mmCIF file with all atom_site columns, C-alpha atoms in Angstrom:
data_model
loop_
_atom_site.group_PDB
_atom_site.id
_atom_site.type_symbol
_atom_site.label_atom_id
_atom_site.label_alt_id
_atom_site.label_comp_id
_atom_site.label_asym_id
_atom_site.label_entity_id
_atom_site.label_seq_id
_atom_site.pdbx_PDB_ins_code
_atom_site.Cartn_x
_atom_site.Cartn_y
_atom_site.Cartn_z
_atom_site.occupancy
_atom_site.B_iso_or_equiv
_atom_site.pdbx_formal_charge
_atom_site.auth_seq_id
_atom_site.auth_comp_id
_atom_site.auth_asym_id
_atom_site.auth_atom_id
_atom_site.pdbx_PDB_model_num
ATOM 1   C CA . UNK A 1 1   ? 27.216  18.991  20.316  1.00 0.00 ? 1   UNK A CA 1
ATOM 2   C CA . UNK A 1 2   ? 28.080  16.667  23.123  1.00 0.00 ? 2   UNK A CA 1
ATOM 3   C CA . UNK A 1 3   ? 31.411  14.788  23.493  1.00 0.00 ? 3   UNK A CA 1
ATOM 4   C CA . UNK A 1 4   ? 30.437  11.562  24.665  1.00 0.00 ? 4   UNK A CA 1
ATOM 5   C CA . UNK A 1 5   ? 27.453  9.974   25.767  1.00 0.00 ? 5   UNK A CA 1
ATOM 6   C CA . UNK A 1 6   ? 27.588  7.991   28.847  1.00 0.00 ? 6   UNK A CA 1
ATOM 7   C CA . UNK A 1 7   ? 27.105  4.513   29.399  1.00 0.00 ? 7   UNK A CA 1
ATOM 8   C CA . UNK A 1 8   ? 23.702  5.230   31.513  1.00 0.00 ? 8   UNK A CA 1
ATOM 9   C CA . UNK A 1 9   ? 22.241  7.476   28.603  1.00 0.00 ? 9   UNK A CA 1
ATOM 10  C CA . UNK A 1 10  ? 23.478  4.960   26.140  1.00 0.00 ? 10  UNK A CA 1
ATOM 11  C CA . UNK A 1 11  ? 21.471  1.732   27.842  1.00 0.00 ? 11  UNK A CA 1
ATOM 12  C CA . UNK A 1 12  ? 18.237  4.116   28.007  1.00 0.00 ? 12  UNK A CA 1
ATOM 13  C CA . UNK A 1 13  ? 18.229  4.826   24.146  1.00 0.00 ? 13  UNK A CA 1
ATOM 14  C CA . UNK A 1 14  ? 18.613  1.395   23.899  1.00 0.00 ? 14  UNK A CA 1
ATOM 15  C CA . UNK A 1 15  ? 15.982  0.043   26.497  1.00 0.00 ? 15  UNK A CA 1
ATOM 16  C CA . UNK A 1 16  ? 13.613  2.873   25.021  1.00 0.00 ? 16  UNK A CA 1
ATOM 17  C CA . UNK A 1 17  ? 13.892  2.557   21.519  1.00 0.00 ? 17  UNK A CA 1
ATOM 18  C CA . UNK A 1 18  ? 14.911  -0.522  20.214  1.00 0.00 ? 18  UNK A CA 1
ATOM 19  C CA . UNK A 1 19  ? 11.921  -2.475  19.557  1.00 0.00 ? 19  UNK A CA 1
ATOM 20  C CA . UNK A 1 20  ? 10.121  0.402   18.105  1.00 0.00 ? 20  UNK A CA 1
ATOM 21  C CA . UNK A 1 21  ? 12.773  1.035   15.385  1.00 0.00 ? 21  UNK A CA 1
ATOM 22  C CA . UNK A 1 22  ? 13.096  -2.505  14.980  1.00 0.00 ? 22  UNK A CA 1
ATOM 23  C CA . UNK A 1 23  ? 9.092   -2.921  14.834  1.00 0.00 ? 23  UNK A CA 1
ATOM 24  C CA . UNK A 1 24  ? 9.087   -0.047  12.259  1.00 0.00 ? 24  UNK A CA 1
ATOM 25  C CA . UNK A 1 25  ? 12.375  -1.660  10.646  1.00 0.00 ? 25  UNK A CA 1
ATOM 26  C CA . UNK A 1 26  ? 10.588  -5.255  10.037  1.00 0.00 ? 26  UNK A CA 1
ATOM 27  C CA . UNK A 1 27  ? 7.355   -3.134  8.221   1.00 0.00 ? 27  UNK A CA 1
ATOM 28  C CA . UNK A 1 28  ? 9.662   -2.192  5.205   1.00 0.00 ? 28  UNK A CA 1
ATOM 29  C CA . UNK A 1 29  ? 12.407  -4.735  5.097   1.00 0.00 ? 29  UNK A CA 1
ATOM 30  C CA . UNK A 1 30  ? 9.945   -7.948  6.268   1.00 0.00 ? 30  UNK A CA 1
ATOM 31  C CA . UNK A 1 31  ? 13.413  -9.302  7.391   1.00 0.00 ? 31  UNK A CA 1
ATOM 32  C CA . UNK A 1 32  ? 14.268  -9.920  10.961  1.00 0.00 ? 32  UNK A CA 1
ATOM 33  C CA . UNK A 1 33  ? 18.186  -9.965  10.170  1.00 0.00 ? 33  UNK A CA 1
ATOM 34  C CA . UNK A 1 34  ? 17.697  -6.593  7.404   1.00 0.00 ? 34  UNK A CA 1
ATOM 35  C CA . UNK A 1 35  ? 15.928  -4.798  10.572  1.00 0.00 ? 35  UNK A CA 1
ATOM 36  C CA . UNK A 1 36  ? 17.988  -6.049  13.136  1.00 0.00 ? 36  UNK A CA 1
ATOM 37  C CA . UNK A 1 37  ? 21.048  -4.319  10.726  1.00 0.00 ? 37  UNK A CA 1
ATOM 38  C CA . UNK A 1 38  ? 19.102  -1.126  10.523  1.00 0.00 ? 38  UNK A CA 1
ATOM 39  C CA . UNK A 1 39  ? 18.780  -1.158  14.297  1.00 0.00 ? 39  UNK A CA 1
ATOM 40  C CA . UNK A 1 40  ? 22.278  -1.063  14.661  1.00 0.00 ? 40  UNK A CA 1
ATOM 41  C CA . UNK A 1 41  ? 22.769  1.766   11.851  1.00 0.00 ? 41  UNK A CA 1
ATOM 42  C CA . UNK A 1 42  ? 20.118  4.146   13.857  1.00 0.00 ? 42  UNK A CA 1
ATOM 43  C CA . UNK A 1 43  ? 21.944  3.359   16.881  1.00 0.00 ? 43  UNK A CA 1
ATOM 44  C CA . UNK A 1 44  ? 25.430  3.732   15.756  1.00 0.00 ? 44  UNK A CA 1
ATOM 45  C CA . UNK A 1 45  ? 24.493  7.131   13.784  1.00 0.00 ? 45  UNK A CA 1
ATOM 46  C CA . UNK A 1 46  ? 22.471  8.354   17.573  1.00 0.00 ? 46  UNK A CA 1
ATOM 47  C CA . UNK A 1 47  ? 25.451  7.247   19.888  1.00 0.00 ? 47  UNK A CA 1
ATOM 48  C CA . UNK A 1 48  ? 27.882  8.852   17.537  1.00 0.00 ? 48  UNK A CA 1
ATOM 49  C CA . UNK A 1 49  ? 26.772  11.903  16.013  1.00 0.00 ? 49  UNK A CA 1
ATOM 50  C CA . UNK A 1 50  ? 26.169  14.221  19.147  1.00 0.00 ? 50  UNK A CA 1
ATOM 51  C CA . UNK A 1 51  ? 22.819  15.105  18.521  1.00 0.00 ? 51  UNK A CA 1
ATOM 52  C CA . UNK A 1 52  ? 21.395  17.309  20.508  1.00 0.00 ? 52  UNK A CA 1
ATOM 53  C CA . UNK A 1 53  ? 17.237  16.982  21.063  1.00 0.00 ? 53  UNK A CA 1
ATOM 54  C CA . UNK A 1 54  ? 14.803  19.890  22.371  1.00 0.00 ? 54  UNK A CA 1
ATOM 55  C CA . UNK A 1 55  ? 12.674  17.184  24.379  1.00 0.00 ? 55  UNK A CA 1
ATOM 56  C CA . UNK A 1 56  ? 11.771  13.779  24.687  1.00 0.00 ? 56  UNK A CA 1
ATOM 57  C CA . UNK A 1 57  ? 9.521   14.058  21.218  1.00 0.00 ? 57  UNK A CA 1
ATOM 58  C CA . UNK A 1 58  ? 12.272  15.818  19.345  1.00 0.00 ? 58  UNK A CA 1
ATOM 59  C CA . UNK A 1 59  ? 14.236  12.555  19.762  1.00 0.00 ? 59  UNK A CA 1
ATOM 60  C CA . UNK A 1 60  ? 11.745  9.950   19.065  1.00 0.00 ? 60  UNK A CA 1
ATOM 61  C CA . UNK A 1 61  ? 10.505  11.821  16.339  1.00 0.00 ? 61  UNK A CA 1
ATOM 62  C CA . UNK A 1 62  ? 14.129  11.963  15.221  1.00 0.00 ? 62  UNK A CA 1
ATOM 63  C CA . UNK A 1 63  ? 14.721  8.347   15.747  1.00 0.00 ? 63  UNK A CA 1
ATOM 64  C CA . UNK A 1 64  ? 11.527  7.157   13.628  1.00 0.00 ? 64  UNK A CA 1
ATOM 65  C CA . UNK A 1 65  ? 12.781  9.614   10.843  1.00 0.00 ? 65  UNK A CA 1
ATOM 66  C CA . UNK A 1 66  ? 16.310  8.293   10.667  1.00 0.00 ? 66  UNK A CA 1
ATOM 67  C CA . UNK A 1 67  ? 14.733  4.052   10.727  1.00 0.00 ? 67  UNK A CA 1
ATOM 68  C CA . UNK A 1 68  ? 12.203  4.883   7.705   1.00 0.00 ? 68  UNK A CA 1
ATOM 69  C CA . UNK A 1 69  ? 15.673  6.675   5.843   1.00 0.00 ? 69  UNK A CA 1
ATOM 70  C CA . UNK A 1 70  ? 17.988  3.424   6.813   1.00 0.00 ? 70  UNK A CA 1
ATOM 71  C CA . UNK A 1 71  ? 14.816  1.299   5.568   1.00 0.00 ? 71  UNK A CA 1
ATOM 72  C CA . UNK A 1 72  ? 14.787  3.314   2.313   1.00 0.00 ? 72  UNK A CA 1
ATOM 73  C CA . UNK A 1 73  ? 18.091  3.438   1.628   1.00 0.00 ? 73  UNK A CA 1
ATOM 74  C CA . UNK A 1 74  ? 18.491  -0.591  2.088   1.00 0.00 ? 74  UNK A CA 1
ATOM 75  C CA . UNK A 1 75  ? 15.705  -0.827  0.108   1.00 0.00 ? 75  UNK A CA 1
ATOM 76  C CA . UNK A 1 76  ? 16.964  1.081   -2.894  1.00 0.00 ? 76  UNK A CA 1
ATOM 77  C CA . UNK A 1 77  ? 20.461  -0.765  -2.346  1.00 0.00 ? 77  UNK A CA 1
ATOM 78  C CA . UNK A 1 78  ? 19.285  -3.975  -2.498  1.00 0.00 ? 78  UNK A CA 1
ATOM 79  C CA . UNK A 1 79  ? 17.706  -3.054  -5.816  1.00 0.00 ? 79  UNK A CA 1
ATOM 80  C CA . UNK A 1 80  ? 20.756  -1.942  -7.225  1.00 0.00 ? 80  UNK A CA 1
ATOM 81  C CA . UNK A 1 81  ? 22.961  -5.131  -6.804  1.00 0.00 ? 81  UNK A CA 1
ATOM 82  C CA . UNK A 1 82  ? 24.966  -6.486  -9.504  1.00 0.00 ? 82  UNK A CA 1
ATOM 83  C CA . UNK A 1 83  ? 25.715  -9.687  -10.124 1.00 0.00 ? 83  UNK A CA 1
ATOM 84  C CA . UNK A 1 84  ? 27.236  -11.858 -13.144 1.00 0.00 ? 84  UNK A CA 1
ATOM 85  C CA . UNK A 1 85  ? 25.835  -13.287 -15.760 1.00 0.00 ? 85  UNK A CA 1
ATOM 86  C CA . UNK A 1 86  ? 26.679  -16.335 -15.009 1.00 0.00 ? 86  UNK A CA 1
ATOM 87  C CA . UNK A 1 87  ? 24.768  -16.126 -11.268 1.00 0.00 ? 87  UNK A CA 1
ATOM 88  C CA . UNK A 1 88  ? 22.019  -15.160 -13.442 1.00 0.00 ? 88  UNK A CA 1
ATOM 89  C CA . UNK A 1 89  ? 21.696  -18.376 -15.653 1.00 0.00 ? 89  UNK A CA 1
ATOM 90  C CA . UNK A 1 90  ? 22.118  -20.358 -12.588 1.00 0.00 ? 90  UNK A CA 1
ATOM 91  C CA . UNK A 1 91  ? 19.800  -19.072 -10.159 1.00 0.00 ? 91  UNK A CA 1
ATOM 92  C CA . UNK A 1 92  ? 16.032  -19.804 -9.347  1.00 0.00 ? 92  UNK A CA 1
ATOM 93  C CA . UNK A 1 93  ? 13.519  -17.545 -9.222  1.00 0.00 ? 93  UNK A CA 1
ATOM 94  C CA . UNK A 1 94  ? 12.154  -16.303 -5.832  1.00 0.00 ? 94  UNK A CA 1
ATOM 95  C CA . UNK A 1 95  ? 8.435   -17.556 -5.159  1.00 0.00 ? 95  UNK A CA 1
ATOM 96  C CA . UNK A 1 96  ? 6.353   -14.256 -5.091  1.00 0.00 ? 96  UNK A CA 1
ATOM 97  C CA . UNK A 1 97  ? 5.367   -13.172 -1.535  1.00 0.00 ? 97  UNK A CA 1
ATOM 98  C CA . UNK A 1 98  ? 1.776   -14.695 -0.811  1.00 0.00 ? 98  UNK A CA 1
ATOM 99  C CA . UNK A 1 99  ? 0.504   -11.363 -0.298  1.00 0.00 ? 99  UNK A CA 1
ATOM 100 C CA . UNK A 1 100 ? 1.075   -8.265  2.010   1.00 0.00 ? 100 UNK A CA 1
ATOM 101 C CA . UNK A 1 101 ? -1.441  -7.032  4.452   1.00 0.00 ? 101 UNK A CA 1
ATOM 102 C CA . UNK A 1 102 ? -0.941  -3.317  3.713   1.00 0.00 ? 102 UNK A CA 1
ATOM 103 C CA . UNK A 1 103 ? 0.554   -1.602  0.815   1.00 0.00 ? 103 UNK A CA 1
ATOM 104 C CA . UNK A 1 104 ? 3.967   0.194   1.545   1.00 0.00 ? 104 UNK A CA 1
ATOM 105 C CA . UNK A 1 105 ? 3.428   3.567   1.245   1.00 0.00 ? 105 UNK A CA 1
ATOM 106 C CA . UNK A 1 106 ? 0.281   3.422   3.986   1.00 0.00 ? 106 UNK A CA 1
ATOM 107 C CA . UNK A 1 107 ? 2.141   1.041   6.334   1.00 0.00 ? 107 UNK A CA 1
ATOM 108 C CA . UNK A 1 108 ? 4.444   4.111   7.745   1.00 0.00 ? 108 UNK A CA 1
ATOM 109 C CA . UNK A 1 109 ? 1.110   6.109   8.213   1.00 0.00 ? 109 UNK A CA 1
ATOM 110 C CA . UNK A 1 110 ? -0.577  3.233   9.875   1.00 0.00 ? 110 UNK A CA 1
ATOM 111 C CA . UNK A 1 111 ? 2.306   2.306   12.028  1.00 0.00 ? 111 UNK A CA 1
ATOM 112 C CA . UNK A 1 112 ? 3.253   5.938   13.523  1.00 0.00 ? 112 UNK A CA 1
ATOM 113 C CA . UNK A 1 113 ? -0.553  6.409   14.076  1.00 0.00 ? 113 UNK A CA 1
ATOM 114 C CA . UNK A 1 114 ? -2.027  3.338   16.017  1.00 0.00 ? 114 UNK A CA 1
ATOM 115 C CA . UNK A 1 115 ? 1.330   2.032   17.548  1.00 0.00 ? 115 UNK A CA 1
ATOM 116 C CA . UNK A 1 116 ? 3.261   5.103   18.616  1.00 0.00 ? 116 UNK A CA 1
ATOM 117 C CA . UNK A 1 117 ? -0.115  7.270   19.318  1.00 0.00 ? 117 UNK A CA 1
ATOM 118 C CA . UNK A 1 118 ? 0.939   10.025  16.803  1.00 0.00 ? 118 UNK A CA 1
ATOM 119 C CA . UNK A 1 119 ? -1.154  12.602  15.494  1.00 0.00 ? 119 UNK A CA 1
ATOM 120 C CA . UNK A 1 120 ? -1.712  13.268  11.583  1.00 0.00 ? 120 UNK A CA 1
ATOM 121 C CA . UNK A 1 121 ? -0.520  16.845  12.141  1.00 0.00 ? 121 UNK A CA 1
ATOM 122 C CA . UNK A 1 122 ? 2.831   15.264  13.800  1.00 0.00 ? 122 UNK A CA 1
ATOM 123 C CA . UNK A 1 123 ? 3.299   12.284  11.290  1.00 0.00 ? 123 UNK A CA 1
ATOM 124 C CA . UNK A 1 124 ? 2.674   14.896  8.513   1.00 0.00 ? 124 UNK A CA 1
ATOM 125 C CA . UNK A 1 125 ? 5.495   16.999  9.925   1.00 0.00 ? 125 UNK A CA 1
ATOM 126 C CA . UNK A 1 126 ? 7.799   13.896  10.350  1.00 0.00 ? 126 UNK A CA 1
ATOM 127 C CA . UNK A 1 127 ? 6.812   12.491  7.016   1.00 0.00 ? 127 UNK A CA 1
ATOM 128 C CA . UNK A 1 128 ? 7.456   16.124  5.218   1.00 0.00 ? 128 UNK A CA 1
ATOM 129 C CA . UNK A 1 129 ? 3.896   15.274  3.665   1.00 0.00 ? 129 UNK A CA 1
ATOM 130 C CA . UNK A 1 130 ? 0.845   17.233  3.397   1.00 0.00 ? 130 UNK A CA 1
ATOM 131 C CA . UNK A 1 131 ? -2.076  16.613  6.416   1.00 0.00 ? 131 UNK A CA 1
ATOM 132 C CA . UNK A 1 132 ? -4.862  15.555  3.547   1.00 0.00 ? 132 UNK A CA 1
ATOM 133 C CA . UNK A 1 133 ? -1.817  13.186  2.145   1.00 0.00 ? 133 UNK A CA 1
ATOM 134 C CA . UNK A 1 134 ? -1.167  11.165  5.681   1.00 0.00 ? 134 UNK A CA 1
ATOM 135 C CA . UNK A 1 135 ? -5.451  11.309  6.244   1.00 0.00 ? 135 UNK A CA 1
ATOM 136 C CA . UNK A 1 136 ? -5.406  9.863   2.710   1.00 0.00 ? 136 UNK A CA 1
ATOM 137 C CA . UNK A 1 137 ? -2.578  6.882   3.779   1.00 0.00 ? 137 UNK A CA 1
ATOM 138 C CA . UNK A 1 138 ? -4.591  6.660   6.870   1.00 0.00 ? 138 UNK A CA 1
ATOM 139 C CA . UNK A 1 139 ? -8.067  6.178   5.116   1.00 0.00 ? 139 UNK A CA 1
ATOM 140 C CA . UNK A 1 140 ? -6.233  4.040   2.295   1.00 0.00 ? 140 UNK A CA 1
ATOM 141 C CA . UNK A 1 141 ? -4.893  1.962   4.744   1.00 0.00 ? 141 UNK A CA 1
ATOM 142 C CA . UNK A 1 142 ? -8.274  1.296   7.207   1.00 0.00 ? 142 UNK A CA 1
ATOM 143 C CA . UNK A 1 143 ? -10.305 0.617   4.043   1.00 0.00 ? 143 UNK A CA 1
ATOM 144 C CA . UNK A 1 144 ? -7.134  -2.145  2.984   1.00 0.00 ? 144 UNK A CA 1
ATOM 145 C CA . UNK A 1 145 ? -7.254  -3.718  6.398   1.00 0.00 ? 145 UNK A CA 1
ATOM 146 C CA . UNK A 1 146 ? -11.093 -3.891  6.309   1.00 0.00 ? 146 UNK A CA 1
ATOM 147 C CA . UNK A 1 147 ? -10.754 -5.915  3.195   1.00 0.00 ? 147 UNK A CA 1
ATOM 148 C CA . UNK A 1 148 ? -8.135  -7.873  4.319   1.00 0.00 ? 148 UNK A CA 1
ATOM 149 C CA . UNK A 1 149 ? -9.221  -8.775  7.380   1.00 0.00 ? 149 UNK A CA 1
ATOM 150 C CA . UNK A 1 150 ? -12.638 -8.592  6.548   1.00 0.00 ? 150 UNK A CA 1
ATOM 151 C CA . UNK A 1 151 ? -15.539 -6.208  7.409   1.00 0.00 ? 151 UNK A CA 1
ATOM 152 C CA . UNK A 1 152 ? -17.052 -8.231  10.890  1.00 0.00 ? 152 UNK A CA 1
ATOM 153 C CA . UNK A 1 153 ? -13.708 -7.621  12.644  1.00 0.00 ? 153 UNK A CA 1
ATOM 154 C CA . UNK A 1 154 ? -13.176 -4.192  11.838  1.00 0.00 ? 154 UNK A CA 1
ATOM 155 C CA . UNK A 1 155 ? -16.552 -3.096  12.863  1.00 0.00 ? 155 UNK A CA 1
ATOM 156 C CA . UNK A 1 156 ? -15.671 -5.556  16.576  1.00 0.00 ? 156 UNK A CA 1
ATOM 157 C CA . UNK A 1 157 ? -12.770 -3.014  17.587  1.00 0.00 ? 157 UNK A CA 1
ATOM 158 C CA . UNK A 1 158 ? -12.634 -1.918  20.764  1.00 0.00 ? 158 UNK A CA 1
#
């Protein structure tokens, strides 16, 4: 374990990973402010907890893993708040979101593979999911995103 972490190691984490956790923050919270708070929790927990990483992938890797657990565990909080019965009778009812481009549990697939370049082996590892159940998220997702965005575009990529 290391004592401290200096100020120039400190600014790098930050510098390096900050929009990606961020970035993967916003695709399960859809809040700027919610993953702006779970940029700081990754941070605090990495600057703090004198972990100790093999290589360069070891920490990303670790970094992801620790964002999609923050993201999960807001999520589940939020679910679980309490409030009187009163607030109840008083409050209006949230508009349902218009819709979302890709369901949840393919977004984390989706994201790891085309924006950070990962490979279904690694995302499986990171994930602790099956290969065939990422290739499944990944296949889910592409066929989504064709409907969604509809079939002309998707066939255009580059």
């Amino acid at each position: 374990m290391r004592s401290q972490l200096s100020r120039e190691e400190a600014e790098r984490l930050v510098q390096t990973y900050s929009d990606m956790i961020l970035r993967l923050s916003y695709t399960y919270l859809k809040s700027t402010q919610d993953a702006e708070d779970i940029c700081q929790t990754v941070f605090l927990k990495l600057l703090t907890g004198g972990m100790v990483f093999d290589s360069p992938e070891h920490e990303k890797a670790w970094i992801i893993r620790a964002t999609a657990n923050a993201c999960k565990d807001a999520l589940r909080a939020s679910h679980r708040r309490c409030v009187g019965l009163e607030a109840v009778a008083e409050a209006i009812a949230p508009e349902p979101p218009d819709s979302t481009v890709l369901e949840e549990k393919y977004r984390e697939a989706v994201y790891l593979y085309y924006y950070e370049g990962y490979s279904v082996r690694e995302i499986a590892s990171m994930l602790g999911q099956s290969e065939a159940a990422v290739s499944a998220h990944l296949s889910r997702g592409r066929k989504s995103l064709r409907g969604t965005l509809g079939g002309e575009f998707y066939e255009q990529r580059v």
